[in-house]
Amino acid sequence: MKASIITIGDEILIGQIIDTNSNYLANYLDKLGFEIVEMLSISDSEEAIKEAMNRQLNRVDVVVITGGLGPTKDDLTKQVFCDFFDDVLVENETVFAHVKALIEDYFKRPISELNRKQALVPSKATVLFNALGTAPGMMLKRDQTYFISLPGVPFEMKGIVEKELTPLLKERFTLRFNVHKTIVVYGIGESLLAEYLSEWEDNLPATVQLAYLPSRGRVRLRLSSTGTDKLAIEQLLNEQIEAIPSLVKENIRAYDDLSRSDVVIEKLKAEGLTIACAESCTGGRLAVLFSEKEGASAFFKGGMVTYATTSKIDVLGVKKETIETHSVVSEQVACEMAEQARQKFQSDIAVATTGNAGPSKGDSAAAVGTVYVGIASEKGTYAVKYELGQPREQVIERTISRALELVYKEILKK
Amino acid sequence: MKASIITIGDEILIGQIIDTNSNYLANYLDKLGFEIVEMLSISDSEEAIKEAMNRQLNRVDVVVITGGLGPTKDDLTKQVFCDFFDDVLVENETVFAHVKALIEDYFKRPISELNRKQALVPSKATVLFNALGTAPGMMLKRDQTYFISLPGVPFEMKGIVEKELTPLLKERFTLRFNVHKTIVVYGIGESLLAEYLSEWEDNLPATVQLAYLPSRGRVRLRLSSTGTDKLAIEQLLNEQIEAIPSLVKENIRAYDDLSRSDVVIEKLKAEGLTIACAESCTGGRLAVLFSEKEGASAFFKGGMVTYATTSKIDVLGVKKETIETHSVVSEQVACEMAEQARQKFQSDIAVATTGNAGPSKGDSAAAVGTVYVGIASEKGTYAVKYELGQPREQVIERTISRALELVYKEILKK
């Protein structure tokens, strides 16, 4: 079954916001078993909405449209729906009661004309109840295509998709399973990887699609297949993907889009080790990565963000003379930061970052882009120097990658 | 001048990655003065690419296409370009020399057939040099429409846009100025806000477009206009937007899409105040917000992420009996955390977070979703309790918002 996604909103076309709704819907519809043939972002204009709906008519089975619904005057979708389906707006009692309750009981004010208009829906529409807001979703069919319109506010849209839309789609369609398996290969370019895999790729079963997704420092390989027997497809993809480690000489780090930090955390947990961090130029990002998932307290003892030089001395306990002798961006300071963090937080491993992320020089004479990452564990203490260029954001990102790689190596030493 | 954006890649259609390239291009082309009429994401298939190109032909002046270029076998764009422009691929000497140098000098290996193919471009194309990678961009014209194809790897694509594409577009088009002004109103719903602004909205000049962008807890209002006299448009929009504060009774917090943390940081800098933080459930995110922009050392002294209870006692200096008496998620602990952070980092204001983000209960008896935010300054110390529900990610996000709001209030007390 085919699906397409339309998002309405000038805020997307001028680049003011990133269209995360389409990504959510694509992921969700793919998991349900639809083949998404295109995603289209268009302007808040009657003409653009009509043209986009005509484009999808009989091209796909389901079109999910977000945005263009809400109480204010820039909302046009309902009128376009009436024209497109030759329908009229009528007040829906359930929606009206819900809007009234929400406004009067929750916001403690009388319901307005604008609010009342929210309860108007095309008479032929199946209403998709919006428990979390005032604008309802709706579904109408023309010829072979279902058109579904949802509000653009992400949490309202998701609520309707999961509670209201999913059962309706499952009822109407017999869907297949889309299965994807991803393997991430670090430290090797796309073309070299493709050479290593050339013969393997030529022998892939015809039902399996392969895609290369290169990004800085890594290539993700995705295998995809579709069918009615989910277990059989998973087995087929796993067999293919398991052949890869013996074909590439580089280190394979992760399956299924696990991030570097996921891999490090899994390894820490598997080995029963704890970690702490002392951060300067990374400003708390390592702590965020270690703490954001549930169950972090099992391995993450804590961290310090000693941004000011005085904090490195007074709070973290780096020796003043070390900083005076070697400067705040130095191997020695990175080592002391790691050692102090390990001792203060009583962790098995500690990682520290100190560097000059730029764009201008900070408290140190070090060049912009120079970073030291320090590691302390019972195996000893050391620091590595990196020259990470510019801009600032890149220096911070790369420092995080290098720090996670060093932590990973330290765990493997055990 | 009209533009459209096409991204090629199944990874977008299955929701594996968020299409940030389109957002970057939309923002960039809007700033250059183009009107972006649509953004389209399509599959890695010859048929889909051809159909999308035909759709844009003579519909817009410029189409920017990303993805579908690269050394591996799933790349089809160049072949489709040859068909579409009735052209053939030829080896480009400059590109070949660059690819050769990159592979041989940087990667230290002999150039392969796959690499060599990267230097093939349609004979009629204007080549857009890719200094940061092997796949070049290219530009061809058919009828009234320029088609530009760029590699999908974001940093390579951006490099080509900024260095190579921009001068070519400026040379070929006389562009107008698109100006946008945004005001963010917190704590008021879209429909009530629309009522307050109803008369003002009816009197907006015809050349000014208004859009409401609601999200959780705030509404962004955007005014947009286009023309040849940038200063005059800016003045017009500013006049309109300046009327808003007197029309809404709620607190206006930010102009031009400034985030809450931007507003707080500007206020800290304006008042010459310094800040520190002690974080438990927010795991370092406040520190990241305070430290991520250049010049952070002027106001951000540092932070502690005391995730484990023992770290709160041993490292931050919260009294053991306070935790034992009141539990780790309590008003008293939030206050002590803030006080200890303020004292240790010697800051004017300190903010602390302790809570149970869920989904399961942690070291405390507090309900899932219960959070305390503590504030310490020379005006005194206090903490506020919040019940922030679930899921975990929402609790963390909301805690950040509440913490920034309390810091803002504390600065205003001065």
GROMACS .gro file of N, CA, C and O in nm, chain B residues 48 143 160 232 234 373:
model
   24
  462ALA      N    1   1.126   0.820  -1.027
  462ALA     CA    2   1.083   0.926  -0.934
  462ALA      C    3   1.162   1.055  -0.958
  462ALA      O    4   1.106   1.165  -0.954
  557ASP      N    5   1.481   2.498  -2.086
  557ASP     CA    6   1.375   2.599  -2.098
  557ASP      C    7   1.404   2.713  -1.999
  557ASP      O    8   1.510   2.772  -2.004
  574ILE      N    9   2.948   2.374  -0.109
  574ILE     CA   10   2.924   2.407  -0.250
  574ILE      C   11   2.826   2.523  -0.262
  574ILE      O   12   2.846   2.615  -0.342
  646ALA      N   13   1.318   4.973   0.407
  646ALA     CA   14   1.177   5.016   0.416
  646ALA      C   15   1.089   4.901   0.465
  646ALA      O   16   0.999   4.921   0.547
  648GLU      N   17   1.185   4.644   0.649
  648GLU     CA   18   1.215   4.620   0.790
  648GLU      C   19   1.143   4.720   0.879
  648GLU      O   20   1.089   4.686   0.984
  787VAL      N   21   1.306   2.272   4.135
  787VAL     CA   22   1.410   2.361   4.083
  787VAL      C   23   1.446   2.458   4.195
  787VAL      O   24   1.358   2.523   4.253
   0.00000   0.00000   0.00000
